[in-house]
């Protein structure tokens, strides 16, 4: 673990960027101010989990290398962490178009207030406030905070799980074997639920298998983060239906309500 201390008040930050003179932080810097300052301190080879601990006269910054966002699932950070973030290096896309230069990006979420993203382009630092999505969800769960609710009702979510199960079964079957019958696809359909709490409960007790989420992870996630984590790993439902239309019999498609 890498540890850096930043002095508050009139003292300068340790390990300053070679492009920037030391700048004193305010006694209580905002998340945006911290992100702008911290993004210039290191150039990470691997993604770094960043923790910020506020002391009376200094701010301590801890960095821990991680391999994948999935490494964050199931963990929590100490109560003394005032903010948590992810620091990465790579090519940045803007509105779907990749930018030419590589950049350092620090996404930081405090226990209070909105998250902030600082992008170090080399010549200047750009601050982007706000943000939402899977990374925000995981950082909120690390802090023990709730995430925004799912965007769809649970039965629509389970329908997506179902058609993906059917497609996976069809694609994995031995060459020349018959395609699933109406009875086969019915047995793949998850049992109905009344709300998202039931979805998570069934995932937690192992009665509902969902790609990429084991029972321990389901217990750590909340409704919104579970939904977005699973959806991020599933093919688009329109594409699934298009594939099933080519692979299943008319009878099976009709049984599934896809014809």
PDB file of C-alpha atoms in Angstrom:
ATOM      1  CA  UNK A   1       0.000   0.000   0.000  1.00  0.00           C
ATOM      2  CA  UNK A   2       1.236   3.492  -0.897  1.00  0.00           C
ATOM      3  CA  UNK A   3       0.690   6.257   1.671  1.00  0.00           C
ATOM      4  CA  UNK A   4       0.941  10.008   1.023  1.00  0.00           C
ATOM      5  CA  UNK A   5       0.314  12.830   3.493  1.00  0.00           C
ATOM      6  CA  UNK A   6      -1.046  16.220   2.439  1.00  0.00           C
ATOM      7  CA  UNK A   7      -0.748  19.067   4.910  1.00  0.00           C
ATOM      8  CA  UNK A   8      -3.746  21.335   5.440  1.00  0.00           C
ATOM      9  CA  UNK A   9      -3.632  25.055   6.064  1.00  0.00           C
ATOM     10  CA  UNK A  10      -0.438  26.787   4.965  1.00  0.00           C
ATOM     11  CA  UNK A  11       1.790  23.733   4.516  1.00  0.00           C
ATOM     12  CA  UNK A  12       2.551  22.272   1.112  1.00  0.00           C
ATOM     13  CA  UNK A  13       1.575  18.842  -0.126  1.00  0.00           C
ATOM     14  CA  UNK A  14       4.269  16.180  -0.117  1.00  0.00           C
ATOM     15  CA  UNK A  15       5.284  14.492  -3.394  1.00  0.00           C
ATOM     16  CA  UNK A  16       3.972  17.351  -5.588  1.00  0.00           C
ATOM     17  CA  UNK A  17       3.649  17.000  -9.356  1.00  0.00           C
ATOM     18  CA  UNK A  18       6.761  18.015 -11.295  1.00  0.00           C
ATOM     19  CA  UNK A  19       4.580  20.298 -13.389  1.00  0.00           C
ATOM     20  CA  UNK A  20       2.971  22.085 -10.471  1.00  0.00           C
ATOM     21  CA  UNK A  21       4.279  24.071  -7.514  1.00  0.00           C
ATOM     22  CA  UNK A  22       3.072  22.869  -4.117  1.00  0.00           C
ATOM     23  CA  UNK A  23      -0.357  24.262  -3.317  1.00  0.00           C
ATOM     24  CA  UNK A  24      -1.835  24.423   0.164  1.00  0.00           C
ATOM     25  CA  UNK A  25      -5.206  22.764   0.625  1.00  0.00           C
ATOM     26  CA  UNK A  26      -8.089  24.426   2.401  1.00  0.00           C
ATOM     27  CA  UNK A  27      -8.646  23.263   5.966  1.00  0.00           C
ATOM     28  CA  UNK A  28     -11.609  21.181   4.761  1.00  0.00           C
ATOM     29  CA  UNK A  29     -11.128  20.558   1.017  1.00  0.00           C
ATOM     30  CA  UNK A  30     -14.123  19.420  -0.981  1.00  0.00           C
ATOM     31  CA  UNK A  31     -14.194  16.140  -2.882  1.00  0.00           C
ATOM     32  CA  UNK A  32     -13.659  18.064  -6.126  1.00  0.00           C
ATOM     33  CA  UNK A  33     -10.630  19.907  -4.702  1.00  0.00           C
ATOM     34  CA  UNK A  34      -9.128  16.664  -3.451  1.00  0.00           C
ATOM     35  CA  UNK A  35      -9.631  14.908  -6.791  1.00  0.00           C
ATOM     36  CA  UNK A  36      -8.002  17.786  -8.685  1.00  0.00           C
ATOM     37  CA  UNK A  37      -4.976  17.751  -6.374  1.00  0.00           C
ATOM     38  CA  UNK A  38      -4.505  14.008  -5.957  1.00  0.00           C
ATOM     39  CA  UNK A  39      -4.723  13.056  -9.635  1.00  0.00           C
ATOM     40  CA  UNK A  40      -1.319  14.663 -10.291  1.00  0.00           C
ATOM     41  CA  UNK A  41       0.601  12.898  -7.526  1.00  0.00           C
ATOM     42  CA  UNK A  42       1.158   9.460  -9.104  1.00  0.00           C
ATOM     43  CA  UNK A  43       0.988   7.810 -12.532  1.00  0.00           C
ATOM     44  CA  UNK A  44      -0.555   4.396 -11.836  1.00  0.00           C
ATOM     45  CA  UNK A  45       0.509   1.352 -13.852  1.00  0.00           C
ATOM     46  CA  UNK A  46      -2.403  -0.596 -12.373  1.00  0.00           C
ATOM     47  CA  UNK A  47      -5.761   0.738 -11.183  1.00  0.00           C
ATOM     48  CA  UNK A  48      -5.434   2.059  -7.644  1.00  0.00           C
ATOM     49  CA  UNK A  49      -8.073   2.048  -4.942  1.00  0.00           C
ATOM     50  CA  UNK A  50      -7.675   5.399  -3.183  1.00  0.00           C
ATOM     51  CA  UNK A  51      -8.638   6.145   0.401  1.00  0.00           C
ATOM     52  CA  UNK A  52      -8.627   9.577   2.035  1.00  0.00           C
ATOM     53  CA  UNK A  53      -8.269   9.916   5.808  1.00  0.00           C
ATOM     54  CA  UNK A  54      -8.696  13.363   7.346  1.00  0.00           C
ATOM     55  CA  UNK A  55      -6.531  14.198  10.353  1.00  0.00           C
ATOM     56  CA  UNK A  56      -6.533  17.433  12.315  1.00  0.00           C
ATOM     57  CA  UNK A  57      -3.623  18.991  10.414  1.00  0.00           C
ATOM     58  CA  UNK A  58      -3.147  16.681   7.452  1.00  0.00           C
ATOM     59  CA  UNK A  59      -4.878  14.464   4.970  1.00  0.00           C
ATOM     60  CA  UNK A  60      -3.538  10.941   4.535  1.00  0.00           C
ATOM     61  CA  UNK A  61      -3.950   9.291   1.130  1.00  0.00           C
ATOM     62  CA  UNK A  62      -3.739   5.509   0.855  1.00  0.00           C
ATOM     63  CA  UNK A  63      -3.464   3.653  -2.454  1.00  0.00           C
ATOM     64  CA  UNK A  64      -3.926  -0.074  -3.022  1.00  0.00           C
ATOM     65  CA  UNK A  65      -3.470  -1.720  -6.468  1.00  0.00           C
ATOM     66  CA  UNK A  66      -6.446  -3.707  -7.769  1.00  0.00           C
ATOM     67  CA  UNK A  67      -6.792  -5.923 -10.832  1.00  0.00           C
ATOM     68  CA  UNK A  68     -10.498  -5.669 -11.557  1.00  0.00           C
ATOM     69  CA  UNK A  69     -13.565  -3.820 -10.308  1.00  0.00           C
ATOM     70  CA  UNK A  70     -14.895  -7.182  -9.166  1.00  0.00           C
ATOM     71  CA  UNK A  71     -12.139  -7.134  -6.523  1.00  0.00           C
ATOM     72  CA  UNK A  72     -14.123  -4.427  -4.712  1.00  0.00           C
ATOM     73  CA  UNK A  73     -17.276  -6.523  -4.303  1.00  0.00           C
ATOM     74  CA  UNK A  74     -17.869  -7.775  -0.784  1.00  0.00           C
ATOM     75  CA  UNK A  75     -15.489  -5.379   0.942  1.00  0.00           C
ATOM     76  CA  UNK A  76     -15.896  -2.267   3.072  1.00  0.00           C
ATOM     77  CA  UNK A  77     -13.522   0.552   3.950  1.00  0.00           C
ATOM     78  CA  UNK A  78     -12.675   1.751   7.479  1.00  0.00           C
ATOM     79  CA  UNK A  79     -14.938   4.329   9.076  1.00  0.00           C
ATOM     80  CA  UNK A  80     -12.005   6.758   9.203  1.00  0.00           C
ATOM     81  CA  UNK A  81     -11.963   7.002   5.394  1.00  0.00           C
ATOM     82  CA  UNK A  82     -13.615  10.282   4.433  1.00  0.00           C
ATOM     83  CA  UNK A  83     -13.548   9.434   0.723  1.00  0.00           C
ATOM     84  CA  UNK A  84     -12.795   6.510  -1.563  1.00  0.00           C
ATOM     85  CA  UNK A  85     -11.912   6.499  -5.238  1.00  0.00           C
ATOM     86  CA  UNK A  86     -10.316   4.786  -8.205  1.00  0.00           C
ATOM     87  CA  UNK A  87      -7.197   6.128  -9.961  1.00  0.00           C
ATOM     88  CA  UNK A  88      -6.453   4.774 -13.455  1.00  0.00           C
ATOM     89  CA  UNK A  89      -4.298   5.575 -16.464  1.00  0.00           C
ATOM     90  CA  UNK A  90      -5.391   5.128 -20.068  1.00  0.00           C
ATOM     91  CA  UNK A  91      -7.159   6.590 -23.067  1.00  0.00           C
ATOM     92  CA  UNK A  92     -10.248   8.628 -22.261  1.00  0.00           C
ATOM     93  CA  UNK A  93     -13.394   8.621 -24.409  1.00  0.00           C
ATOM     94  CA  UNK A  94     -15.606  11.686 -24.631  1.00  0.00           C
ATOM     95  CA  UNK A  95     -19.140  11.276 -25.993  1.00  0.00           C
ATOM     96  CA  UNK A  96     -18.125   7.891 -27.376  1.00  0.00           C
ATOM     97  CA  UNK A  97     -15.077   9.258 -29.205  1.00  0.00           C
ATOM     98  CA  UNK A  98     -11.597   8.355 -27.858  1.00  0.00           C
ATOM     99  CA  UNK A  99      -9.261  11.222 -27.067  1.00  0.00           C
ATOM    100  CA  UNK A 100      -5.764  10.961 -28.597  1.00  0.00           C
ATOM    101  CA  UNK A 101      -3.542  11.449 -25.511  1.00  0.00           C
ATOM    102  CA  UNK A 102      -3.426   9.106 -22.557  1.00  0.00           C
ATOM    103  CA  UNK A 103      -4.560  10.627 -19.308  1.00  0.00           C
ATOM    104  CA  UNK A 104      -4.665   9.980 -15.589  1.00  0.00           C
ATOM    105  CA  UNK A 105      -8.199   9.794 -14.205  1.00  0.00           C
ATOM    106  CA  UNK A 106      -9.210   9.886 -10.543  1.00  0.00           C
ATOM    107  CA  UNK A 107     -12.826   9.246  -9.617  1.00  0.00           C
ATOM    108  CA  UNK A 108     -13.456  10.198  -5.985  1.00  0.00           C
ATOM    109  CA  UNK A 109     -16.547   9.784  -3.818  1.00  0.00           C
ATOM    110  CA  UNK A 110     -16.830  11.320  -0.357  1.00  0.00           C
ATOM    111  CA  UNK A 111     -19.158  10.283   2.426  1.00  0.00           C
ATOM    112  CA  UNK A 112     -21.034  13.541   1.857  1.00  0.00           C
ATOM    113  CA  UNK A 113     -21.770  15.418  -1.348  1.00  0.00           C
ATOM    114  CA  UNK A 114     -21.469  14.471  -5.020  1.00  0.00           C
ATOM    115  CA  UNK A 115     -18.591  12.502  -6.548  1.00  0.00           C
ATOM    116  CA  UNK A 116     -15.940  14.175  -8.689  1.00  0.00           C
ATOM    117  CA  UNK A 117     -13.771  13.062 -11.597  1.00  0.00           C
ATOM    118  CA  UNK A 118     -10.400  14.712 -12.247  1.00  0.00           C
ATOM    119  CA  UNK A 119      -8.652  14.120 -15.592  1.00  0.00           C
ATOM    120  CA  UNK A 120      -4.948  14.973 -15.797  1.00  0.00           C
ATOM    121  CA  UNK A 121      -4.172  15.622 -19.478  1.00  0.00           C
ATOM    122  CA  UNK A 122      -0.528  16.425 -18.779  1.00  0.00           C
ATOM    123  CA  UNK A 123      -0.820  20.120 -19.592  1.00  0.00           C
ATOM    124  CA  UNK A 124      -3.828  20.762 -17.366  1.00  0.00           C
ATOM    125  CA  UNK A 125      -6.329  19.086 -15.060  1.00  0.00           C
ATOM    126  CA  UNK A 126      -9.998  18.999 -16.037  1.00  0.00           C
ATOM    127  CA  UNK A 127     -12.655  18.549 -13.354  1.00  0.00           C
ATOM    128  CA  UNK A 128     -15.914  16.757 -14.066  1.00  0.00           C
ATOM    129  CA  UNK A 129     -18.388  16.845 -11.206  1.00  0.00           C
ATOM    130  CA  UNK A 130     -21.116  14.313 -10.578  1.00  0.00           C
ATOM    131  CA  UNK A 131     -21.338  10.868 -12.119  1.00  0.00           C
ATOM    132  CA  UNK A 132     -23.283   7.651 -11.814  1.00  0.00           C
ATOM    133  CA  UNK A 133     -23.023   4.048 -12.891  1.00  0.00           C
ATOM    134  CA  UNK A 134     -21.376   0.809 -11.831  1.00  0.00           C
ATOM    135  CA  UNK A 135     -18.200   2.397 -10.434  1.00  0.00           C
ATOM    136  CA  UNK A 136     -20.200   4.854  -8.331  1.00  0.00           C
ATOM    137  CA  UNK A 137     -22.313   1.960  -7.071  1.00  0.00           C
ATOM    138  CA  UNK A 138     -19.293  -0.059  -5.963  1.00  0.00           C
ATOM    139  CA  UNK A 139     -17.680   2.894  -4.211  1.00  0.00           C
ATOM    140  CA  UNK A 140     -20.944   3.696  -2.428  1.00  0.00           C
ATOM    141  CA  UNK A 141     -21.197   0.099  -1.228  1.00  0.00           C
ATOM    142  CA  UNK A 142     -17.587   0.269   0.011  1.00  0.00           C
ATOM    143  CA  UNK A 143     -18.706   3.235   2.127  1.00  0.00           C
ATOM    144  CA  UNK A 144     -21.869   1.424   3.209  1.00  0.00           C
ATOM    145  CA  UNK A 145     -24.085   3.882   1.342  1.00  0.00           C
ATOM    146  CA  UNK A 146     -27.253   3.055  -0.633  1.00  0.00           C
ATOM    147  CA  UNK A 147     -27.324   3.347  -4.412  1.00  0.00           C
ATOM    148  CA  UNK A 148     -30.106   4.664  -6.686  1.00  0.00           C
ATOM    149  CA  UNK A 149     -32.929   2.148  -7.230  1.00  0.00           C
ATOM    150  CA  UNK A 150     -33.139  -0.088 -10.313  1.00  0.00           C
ATOM    151  CA  UNK A 151     -34.442   1.458 -13.517  1.00  0.00           C
ATOM    152  CA  UNK A 152     -36.867  -1.408 -14.231  1.00  0.00           C
ATOM    153  CA  UNK A 153     -39.262  -3.612 -12.287  1.00  0.00           C
ATOM    154  CA  UNK A 154     -37.879  -6.960 -11.069  1.00  0.00           C
ATOM    155  CA  UNK A 155     -39.927  -9.136 -13.428  1.00  0.00           C
ATOM    156  CA  UNK A 156     -38.524  -7.341 -16.468  1.00  0.00           C
ATOM    157  CA  UNK A 157     -35.044  -7.926 -15.050  1.00  0.00           C
ATOM    158  CA  UNK A 158     -35.777 -11.637 -14.573  1.00  0.00           C
ATOM    159  CA  UNK A 159     -37.073 -11.820 -18.151  1.00  0.00           C
ATOM    160  CA  UNK A 160     -33.674 -10.592 -19.315  1.00  0.00           C
ATOM    161  CA  UNK A 161     -32.020 -13.286 -17.176  1.00  0.00           C
ATOM    162  CA  UNK A 162     -34.354 -15.885 -18.673  1.00  0.00           C
ATOM    163  CA  UNK A 163     -33.791 -15.160 -22.348  1.00  0.00           C
ATOM    164  CA  UNK A 164     -30.047 -15.002 -21.724  1.00  0.00           C
ATOM    165  CA  UNK A 165     -30.200 -18.443 -20.070  1.00  0.00           C
ATOM    166  CA  UNK A 166     -32.022 -19.829 -23.083  1.00  0.00           C
ATOM    167  CA  UNK A 167     -29.539 -18.332 -25.541  1.00  0.00           C
ATOM    168  CA  UNK A 168     -26.568 -19.614 -23.523  1.00  0.00           C
ATOM    169  CA  UNK A 169     -28.081 -23.114 -23.471  1.00  0.00           C
ATOM    170  CA  UNK A 170     -28.670 -23.076 -27.226  1.00  0.00           C
ATOM    171  CA  UNK A 171     -25.155 -21.893 -28.017  1.00  0.00           C
ATOM    172  CA  UNK A 172     -23.530 -24.391 -25.632  1.00  0.00           C
ATOM    173  CA  UNK A 173     -25.406 -27.477 -26.850  1.00  0.00           C
ATOM    174  CA  UNK A 174     -23.498 -30.167 -28.792  1.00  0.00           C
ATOM    175  CA  UNK A 175     -23.553 -29.813 -32.558  1.00  0.00           C
ATOM    176  CA  UNK A 176     -26.586 -31.518 -34.071  1.00  0.00           C
ATOM    177  CA  UNK A 177     -28.575 -31.779 -30.827  1.00  0.00           C
ATOM    178  CA  UNK A 178     -32.200 -30.591 -30.847  1.00  0.00           C
ATOM    179  CA  UNK A 179     -33.046 -27.051 -29.821  1.00  0.00           C
ATOM    180  CA  UNK A 180     -34.874 -26.458 -26.521  1.00  0.00           C
ATOM    181  CA  UNK A 181     -38.566 -27.294 -26.436  1.00  0.00           C
ATOM    182  CA  UNK A 182     -41.265 -25.154 -24.800  1.00  0.00           C
ATOM    183  CA  UNK A 183     -40.931 -27.358 -21.730  1.00  0.00           C
ATOM    184  CA  UNK A 184     -37.172 -26.866 -21.648  1.00  0.00           C
ATOM    185  CA  UNK A 185     -37.359 -23.076 -21.730  1.00  0.00           C
ATOM    186  CA  UNK A 186     -40.134 -23.061 -19.124  1.00  0.00           C
ATOM    187  CA  UNK A 187     -37.842 -24.871 -16.695  1.00  0.00           C
ATOM    188  CA  UNK A 188     -35.192 -22.196 -17.267  1.00  0.00           C
ATOM    189  CA  UNK A 189     -37.556 -19.371 -16.325  1.00  0.00           C
ATOM    190  CA  UNK A 190     -36.969 -17.889 -12.839  1.00  0.00           C
ATOM    191  CA  UNK A 191     -39.873 -17.996 -10.409  1.00  0.00           C
ATOM    192  CA  UNK A 192     -41.861 -14.743 -10.215  1.00  0.00           C
ATOM    193  CA  UNK A 193     -41.126 -12.210  -7.478  1.00  0.00           C
ATOM    194  CA  UNK A 194     -43.083  -9.369  -5.907  1.00  0.00           C
ATOM    195  CA  UNK A 195     -40.227  -6.919  -5.427  1.00  0.00           C
ATOM    196  CA  UNK A 196     -36.473  -6.396  -5.620  1.00  0.00           C
ATOM    197  CA  UNK A 197     -36.016  -7.528  -2.022  1.00  0.00           C
ATOM    198  CA  UNK A 198     -37.114 -11.010  -3.090  1.00  0.00           C
ATOM    199  CA  UNK A 199     -34.639 -10.984  -5.970  1.00  0.00           C
ATOM    200  CA  UNK A 200     -31.737 -10.248  -3.634  1.00  0.00           C
ATOM    201  CA  UNK A 201     -32.979 -12.723  -1.015  1.00  0.00           C
ATOM    202  CA  UNK A 202     -33.101 -15.537  -3.560  1.00  0.00           C
ATOM    203  CA  UNK A 203     -29.660 -14.621  -4.860  1.00  0.00           C
ATOM    204  CA  UNK A 204     -28.315 -14.560  -1.300  1.00  0.00           C
ATOM    205  CA  UNK A 205     -29.715 -17.985  -0.378  1.00  0.00           C
ATOM    206  CA  UNK A 206     -28.645 -19.548  -3.676  1.00  0.00           C
ATOM    207  CA  UNK A 207     -32.134 -20.290  -5.022  1.00  0.00           C
ATOM    208  CA  UNK A 208     -31.689 -17.813  -7.897  1.00  0.00           C
ATOM    209  CA  UNK A 209     -28.528 -18.111  -9.976  1.00  0.00           C
ATOM    210  CA  UNK A 210     -27.487 -14.891 -11.694  1.00  0.00           C
ATOM    211  CA  UNK A 211     -24.389 -14.540 -13.898  1.00  0.00           C
ATOM    212  CA  UNK A 212     -21.468 -12.926 -12.103  1.00  0.00           C
ATOM    213  CA  UNK A 213     -23.155 -12.685  -8.691  1.00  0.00           C
ATOM    214  CA  UNK A 214     -22.606 -15.291  -5.985  1.00  0.00           C
ATOM    215  CA  UNK A 215     -24.671 -15.381  -2.759  1.00  0.00           C
ATOM    216  CA  UNK A 216     -22.076 -13.407  -0.774  1.00  0.00           C
ATOM    217  CA  UNK A 217     -21.945 -10.671  -3.424  1.00  0.00           C
ATOM    218  CA  UNK A 218     -25.741 -10.457  -3.555  1.00  0.00           C
ATOM    219  CA  UNK A 219     -25.815  -9.970   0.206  1.00  0.00           C
ATOM    220  CA  UNK A 220     -23.263  -7.114  -0.090  1.00  0.00           C
ATOM    221  CA  UNK A 221     -24.987  -5.349  -2.972  1.00  0.00           C
ATOM    222  CA  UNK A 222     -28.265  -3.475  -2.663  1.00  0.00           C
ATOM    223  CA  UNK A 223     -31.127  -3.471  -5.175  1.00  0.00           C
ATOM    224  CA  UNK A 224     -29.765  -0.847  -7.554  1.00  0.00           C
ATOM    225  CA  UNK A 225     -26.156  -2.003  -7.538  1.00  0.00           C
ATOM    226  CA  UNK A 226     -27.203  -5.631  -8.070  1.00  0.00           C
ATOM    227  CA  UNK A 227     -29.318  -4.645 -11.061  1.00  0.00           C
ATOM    228  CA  UNK A 228     -26.630  -2.517 -12.711  1.00  0.00           C
ATOM    229  CA  UNK A 229     -23.820  -5.009 -12.040  1.00  0.00           C
ATOM    230  CA  UNK A 230     -25.742  -7.859 -13.655  1.00  0.00           C
ATOM    231  CA  UNK A 231     -27.019  -5.770 -16.560  1.00  0.00           C
ATOM    232  CA  UNK A 232     -23.480  -4.594 -17.331  1.00  0.00           C
ATOM    233  CA  UNK A 233     -22.483  -8.194 -18.047  1.00  0.00           C
ATOM    234  CA  UNK A 234     -25.513  -9.258 -20.108  1.00  0.00           C
ATOM    235  CA  UNK A 235     -25.972  -8.861 -23.869  1.00  0.00           C
ATOM    236  CA  UNK A 236     -28.565  -6.355 -25.010  1.00  0.00           C
ATOM    237  CA  UNK A 237     -32.034  -7.991 -24.827  1.00  0.00           C
ATOM    238  CA  UNK A 238     -32.836  -6.886 -28.387  1.00  0.00           C
ATOM    239  CA  UNK A 239     -29.756  -8.743 -29.628  1.00  0.00           C
ATOM    240  CA  UNK A 240     -30.659 -11.825 -27.573  1.00  0.00           C
ATOM    241  CA  UNK A 241     -34.158 -11.933 -29.059  1.00  0.00           C
ATOM    242  CA  UNK A 242     -32.758 -11.505 -32.580  1.00  0.00           C
ATOM    243  CA  UNK A 243     -30.444 -14.490 -32.033  1.00  0.00           C
ATOM    244  CA  UNK A 244     -33.190 -16.638 -30.506  1.00  0.00           C
ATOM    245  CA  UNK A 245     -35.449 -15.898 -33.459  1.00  0.00           C
ATOM    246  CA  UNK A 246     -32.848 -17.537 -35.697  1.00  0.00           C
ATOM    247  CA  UNK A 247     -32.126 -20.478 -33.396  1.00  0.00           C
ATOM    248  CA  UNK A 248     -35.425 -21.614 -31.840  1.00  0.00           C
ATOM    249  CA  UNK A 249     -38.450 -23.282 -33.361  1.00  0.00           C
ATOM    250  CA  UNK A 250     -41.594 -21.306 -34.039  1.00  0.00           C
ATOM    251  CA  UNK A 251     -43.378 -23.284 -31.317  1.00  0.00           C
ATOM    252  CA  UNK A 252     -40.774 -22.426 -28.681  1.00  0.00           C
ATOM    253  CA  UNK A 253     -40.644 -18.772 -29.716  1.00  0.00           C
ATOM    254  CA  UNK A 254     -44.418 -18.563 -29.487  1.00  0.00           C
ATOM    255  CA  UNK A 255     -44.333 -20.164 -26.035  1.00  0.00           C
ATOM    256  CA  UNK A 256     -41.822 -17.522 -24.906  1.00  0.00           C
ATOM    257  CA  UNK A 257     -43.930 -14.709 -26.321  1.00  0.00           C
ATOM    258  CA  UNK A 258     -41.240 -13.801 -28.859  1.00  0.00           C
ATOM    259  CA  UNK A 259     -43.164 -14.570 -32.029  1.00  0.00           C
TER     260      UNK A 259
END
